[in-house]
PDB file of C-alpha atoms in Angstrom:
ATOM      1  CA  UNK P 143     -82.358  43.029 -47.390  1.00 48.00           C
ATOM      2  CA  UNK P 144     -79.615  45.475 -47.568  1.00 49.00           C
ATOM      3  CA  UNK P 145     -80.419  49.342 -46.731  1.00 47.00           C
ATOM      4  CA  UNK P 146     -78.310  51.230 -49.071  1.00 50.00           C
ATOM      5  CA  UNK P 147     -77.816  54.797 -48.453  1.00 52.00           C
ATOM      6  CA  UNK P 148     -77.650  57.304 -51.966  1.00 51.00           C
ATOM      7  CA  UNK P 149     -77.687  60.995 -52.571  1.00 52.00           C
ATOM      8  CA  UNK P 150     -81.100  61.846 -54.953  1.00 55.00           C
ATOM      9  CA  UNK P 151     -79.788  63.966 -57.716  1.00 59.00           C
ATOM     10  CA  UNK P 152     -83.123  65.977 -57.446  1.00 64.00           C
ATOM     11  CA  UNK P 153     -83.265  67.014 -53.894  1.00 62.00           C
ATOM     12  CA  UNK P 154     -79.964  66.561 -52.779  1.00 65.00           C
ATOM     13  CA  UNK P 155     -80.840  64.850 -49.867  1.00 67.00           C
ATOM     14  CA  UNK P 156     -79.162  61.266 -48.743  1.00 67.00           C
ATOM     15  CA  UNK P 157     -82.369  58.565 -49.100  1.00 65.00           C
ATOM     16  CA  UNK P 158     -82.058  55.163 -47.595  1.00 65.00           C
ATOM     17  CA  UNK P 159     -83.172  52.602 -50.524  1.00 66.00           C
ATOM     18  CA  UNK P 160     -83.978  48.929 -49.311  1.00 62.00           C
ATOM     19  CA  UNK P 161     -82.957  46.138 -51.769  1.00 64.00           C
ATOM     20  CA  UNK P 162     -83.732  42.525 -51.606  1.00 63.00           C
ATOM     21  CA  UNK P 163     -80.505  40.675 -51.944  1.00 60.00           C
ATOM     22  CA  UNK P 164     -81.737  36.981 -50.855  1.00 60.00           C
ATOM     23  CA  UNK P 165     -84.729  35.380 -49.737  1.00 63.00           C
ATOM     24  CA  UNK P 166     -85.617  32.187 -48.209  1.00 64.00           C
ATOM     25  CA  UNK P 167     -87.561  29.265 -49.708  1.00 65.00           C
ATOM     26  CA  UNK P 168     -89.644  29.011 -45.913  1.00 64.00           C
ATOM     27  CA  UNK P 169     -93.145  30.665 -46.186  1.00 68.00           C
ATOM     28  CA  UNK P 170     -94.966  31.141 -42.832  1.00 71.00           C
ATOM     29  CA  UNK P 171     -97.549  34.062 -43.227  1.00 75.00           C
ATOM     30  CA  UNK P 172    -100.719  35.242 -41.215  1.00 82.00           C
ATOM     31  CA  UNK P 173    -103.135  32.799 -42.562  1.00 89.00           C
ATOM     32  CA  UNK P 174    -100.773  30.103 -41.097  1.00 90.00           C
ATOM     33  CA  UNK P 175    -101.184  31.549 -37.912  1.00 93.00           C
ATOM     34  CA  UNK P 176    -104.896  32.102 -38.555  1.00 95.00           C
ATOM     35  CA  UNK P 177    -105.410  28.449 -39.327  1.00 95.00           C
ATOM     36  CA  UNK P 178    -103.246  27.273 -36.146  1.00 95.00           C
ATOM     37  CA  UNK P 179    -105.873  29.710 -33.851  1.00 95.00           C
ATOM     38  CA  UNK P 180    -108.942  28.000 -35.923  1.00 95.00           C
ATOM     39  CA  UNK P 181    -107.364  24.461 -35.522  1.00 95.00           C
ATOM     40  CA  UNK P 182    -106.702  24.986 -31.919  1.00 95.00           C
ATOM     41  CA  UNK P 183    -110.221  26.205 -31.117  1.00 94.00           C
ATOM     42  CA  UNK P 184    -111.802  23.214 -32.722  1.00 94.00           C
ATOM     43  CA  UNK P 185    -109.564  21.088 -30.879  1.00 94.00           C
ATOM     44  CA  UNK P 186    -110.800  22.907 -27.734  1.00 93.00           C
ATOM     45  CA  UNK P 187    -114.522  21.958 -28.408  1.00 91.00           C
ATOM     46  CA  UNK P 188    -113.916  18.420 -29.493  1.00 92.00           C
ATOM     47  CA  UNK P 189    -114.840  19.542 -33.482  1.00 90.00           C
ATOM     48  CA  UNK P 190    -112.994  19.291 -36.735  1.00 91.00           C
ATOM     49  CA  UNK P 191    -112.417  21.263 -40.103  1.00 92.00           C
ATOM     50  CA  UNK P 192    -114.620  18.677 -41.985  1.00 91.00           C
ATOM     51  CA  UNK P 193    -117.451  18.912 -39.173  1.00 89.00           C
ATOM     52  CA  UNK P 194    -117.586  22.844 -39.808  1.00 87.00           C
ATOM     53  CA  UNK P 195    -117.327  22.601 -43.581  1.00 88.00           C
ATOM     54  CA  UNK P 196    -115.259  24.621 -45.849  1.00 90.00           C
ATOM     55  CA  UNK P 197    -117.360  27.509 -45.691  1.00 88.00           C
ATOM     56  CA  UNK P 198    -117.588  27.527 -41.956  1.00 87.00           C
ATOM     57  CA  UNK P 199    -113.808  26.884 -41.642  1.00 92.00           C
ATOM     58  CA  UNK P 200    -113.127  30.047 -43.949  1.00 92.00           C
ATOM     59  CA  UNK P 201    -115.568  32.035 -41.822  1.00 91.00           C
ATOM     60  CA  UNK P 202    -113.587  31.037 -38.610  1.00 92.00           C
ATOM     61  CA  UNK P 203    -110.262  32.055 -40.353  1.00 94.00           C
ATOM     62  CA  UNK P 204    -111.897  35.532 -40.746  1.00 94.00           C
ATOM     63  CA  UNK P 205    -112.655  35.455 -37.090  1.00 94.00           C
ATOM     64  CA  UNK P 206    -109.138  34.054 -35.759  1.00 95.00           C
ATOM     65  CA  UNK P 207    -107.452  36.968 -37.986  1.00 95.00           C
ATOM     66  CA  UNK P 208    -109.435  39.410 -36.146  1.00 94.00           C
ATOM     67  CA  UNK P 209    -108.876  38.154 -32.802  1.00 95.00           C
ATOM     68  CA  UNK P 210    -105.119  38.329 -33.662  1.00 93.00           C
ATOM     69  CA  UNK P 211    -104.909  41.500 -34.615  1.00 93.00           C
ATOM     70  CA  UNK P 212    -106.627  42.425 -31.424  1.00 94.00           C
ATOM     71  CA  UNK P 213    -104.468  40.810 -29.452  1.00 93.00           C
ATOM     72  CA  UNK P 214    -101.423  43.089 -30.662  1.00 90.00           C
ATOM     73  CA  UNK P 215    -103.120  45.893 -28.538  1.00 93.00           C
ATOM     74  CA  UNK P 216    -104.901  43.594 -25.761  1.00 94.00           C
ATOM     75  CA  UNK P 217    -104.304  41.121 -23.735  1.00 95.00           C
ATOM     76  CA  UNK P 218    -107.536  39.035 -24.324  1.00 96.00           C
ATOM     77  CA  UNK P 219    -110.050  39.398 -27.018  1.00 96.00           C
ATOM     78  CA  UNK P 220    -113.196  37.386 -28.024  1.00 93.00           C
ATOM     79  CA  UNK P 221    -115.984  37.206 -30.996  1.00 92.00           C
ATOM     80  CA  UNK P 222    -119.015  35.495 -31.317  1.00 89.00           C
ATOM     81  CA  UNK P 223    -119.831  33.958 -35.058  1.00 84.00           C
ATOM     82  CA  UNK P 224    -123.147  31.892 -36.134  1.00 84.00           C
ATOM     83  CA  UNK P 225    -122.319  29.109 -38.511  1.00 80.00           C
ATOM     84  CA  UNK P 226    -125.205  29.297 -41.053  1.00 80.00           C
ATOM     85  CA  UNK P 227    -124.499  26.137 -42.789  1.00 78.00           C
ATOM     86  CA  UNK P 228    -124.373  23.917 -39.488  1.00 74.00           C
ATOM     87  CA  UNK P 229    -126.672  26.162 -37.150  1.00 81.00           C
ATOM     88  CA  UNK P 230    -124.136  26.353 -34.619  1.00 79.00           C
ATOM     89  CA  UNK P 231    -122.942  29.371 -32.568  1.00 83.00           C
ATOM     90  CA  UNK P 232    -119.367  29.961 -32.015  1.00 80.00           C
ATOM     91  CA  UNK P 233    -117.555  32.135 -29.481  1.00 87.00           C
ATOM     92  CA  UNK P 234    -113.865  32.472 -29.992  1.00 90.00           C
ATOM     93  CA  UNK P 235    -112.019  33.632 -27.082  1.00 92.00           C
ATOM     94  CA  UNK P 236    -108.184  33.858 -27.045  1.00 94.00           C
ATOM     95  CA  UNK P 237    -105.733  35.308 -24.662  1.00 95.00           C
ATOM     96  CA  UNK P 238    -102.290  36.600 -25.644  1.00 94.00           C
ATOM     97  CA  UNK P 239    -100.566  33.877 -23.813  1.00 95.00           C
ATOM     98  CA  UNK P 240    -102.545  31.271 -25.349  1.00 95.00           C
ATOM     99  CA  UNK P 241    -101.543  32.477 -28.844  1.00 94.00           C
ATOM    100  CA  UNK P 242     -97.825  32.374 -27.603  1.00 93.00           C
ATOM    101  CA  UNK P 243     -98.671  28.839 -26.680  1.00 95.00           C
ATOM    102  CA  UNK P 244    -100.161  27.806 -30.286  1.00 93.00           C
ATOM    103  CA  UNK P 245     -97.140  29.543 -32.010  1.00 92.00           C
ATOM    104  CA  UNK P 246     -94.620  27.628 -29.492  1.00 92.00           C
ATOM    105  CA  UNK P 247     -96.299  24.608 -30.206  1.00 93.00           C
ATOM    106  CA  UNK P 248     -96.187  25.173 -34.148  1.00 88.00           C
ATOM    107  CA  UNK P 249     -92.478  25.953 -33.702  1.00 89.00           C
ATOM    108  CA  UNK P 250     -92.906  29.375 -35.101  1.00 86.00           C
ATOM    109  CA  UNK P 251     -89.617  30.729 -33.967  1.00 86.00           C
ATOM    110  CA  UNK P 252     -87.647  27.928 -35.246  1.00 86.00           C
ATOM    111  CA  UNK P 253     -89.163  28.260 -38.621  1.00 83.00           C
ATOM    112  CA  UNK P 254     -87.894  31.704 -38.455  1.00 84.00           C
ATOM    113  CA  UNK P 255     -84.654  30.937 -37.139  1.00 86.00           C
ATOM    114  CA  UNK P 256     -84.053  28.512 -39.912  1.00 85.00           C
ATOM    115  CA  UNK P 257     -85.388  31.223 -42.805  1.00 82.00           C
ATOM    116  CA  UNK P 258     -82.907  33.753 -41.320  1.00 84.00           C
ATOM    117  CA  UNK P 259     -80.151  31.226 -41.099  1.00 86.00           C
ATOM    118  CA  UNK P 260     -80.844  30.596 -44.612  1.00 83.00           C
ATOM    119  CA  UNK P 261     -80.989  34.244 -45.958  1.00 81.00           C
ATOM    120  CA  UNK P 262     -77.673  34.578 -44.156  1.00 83.00           C
ATOM    121  CA  UNK P 263     -76.064  31.627 -45.811  1.00 84.00           C
ATOM    122  CA  UNK P 264     -77.008  32.999 -49.074  1.00 81.00           C
ATOM    123  CA  UNK P 265     -75.733  36.692 -48.304  1.00 78.00           C
ATOM    124  CA  UNK P 266     -72.597  35.021 -47.254  1.00 82.00           C
ATOM    125  CA  UNK P 267     -72.316  32.925 -50.155  1.00 82.00           C
ATOM    126  CA  UNK P 268     -72.569  35.829 -52.737  1.00 78.00           C
ATOM    127  CA  UNK P 269     -70.196  38.274 -50.539  1.00 71.00           C
ATOM    128  CA  UNK P 270     -72.906  40.683 -49.436  1.00 63.00           C
ATOM    129  CA  UNK P 271     -71.996  40.237 -45.583  1.00 58.00           C
TER     130      UNK P 271
END
């Protein structure tokens, strides 16, 4: 992305406009992190995606997203959820350090570095930087 300053004709004020100049083919998003949290939880309790079935897994993804969001402002978060399909109660508890370990295990920083390197290479190739 490039930030391009220009002066607006209408307001005579300088405005900074962002423009996408290159992007990576890599895609790692919030759902990936939610999935990693759920998989970590299932591994901890000795269960699997197949055991909780698809609807249960989708519900656990929502719980994981909620925990992830709450961990942005707290050191620890927990949430209970009842699986109607399997008649199981789940309590997911996650500490910020544990989330860091999950992200490290999934090599999130390495994936981001590769994406940044790819974007920089594209920008250099088309003489942007």
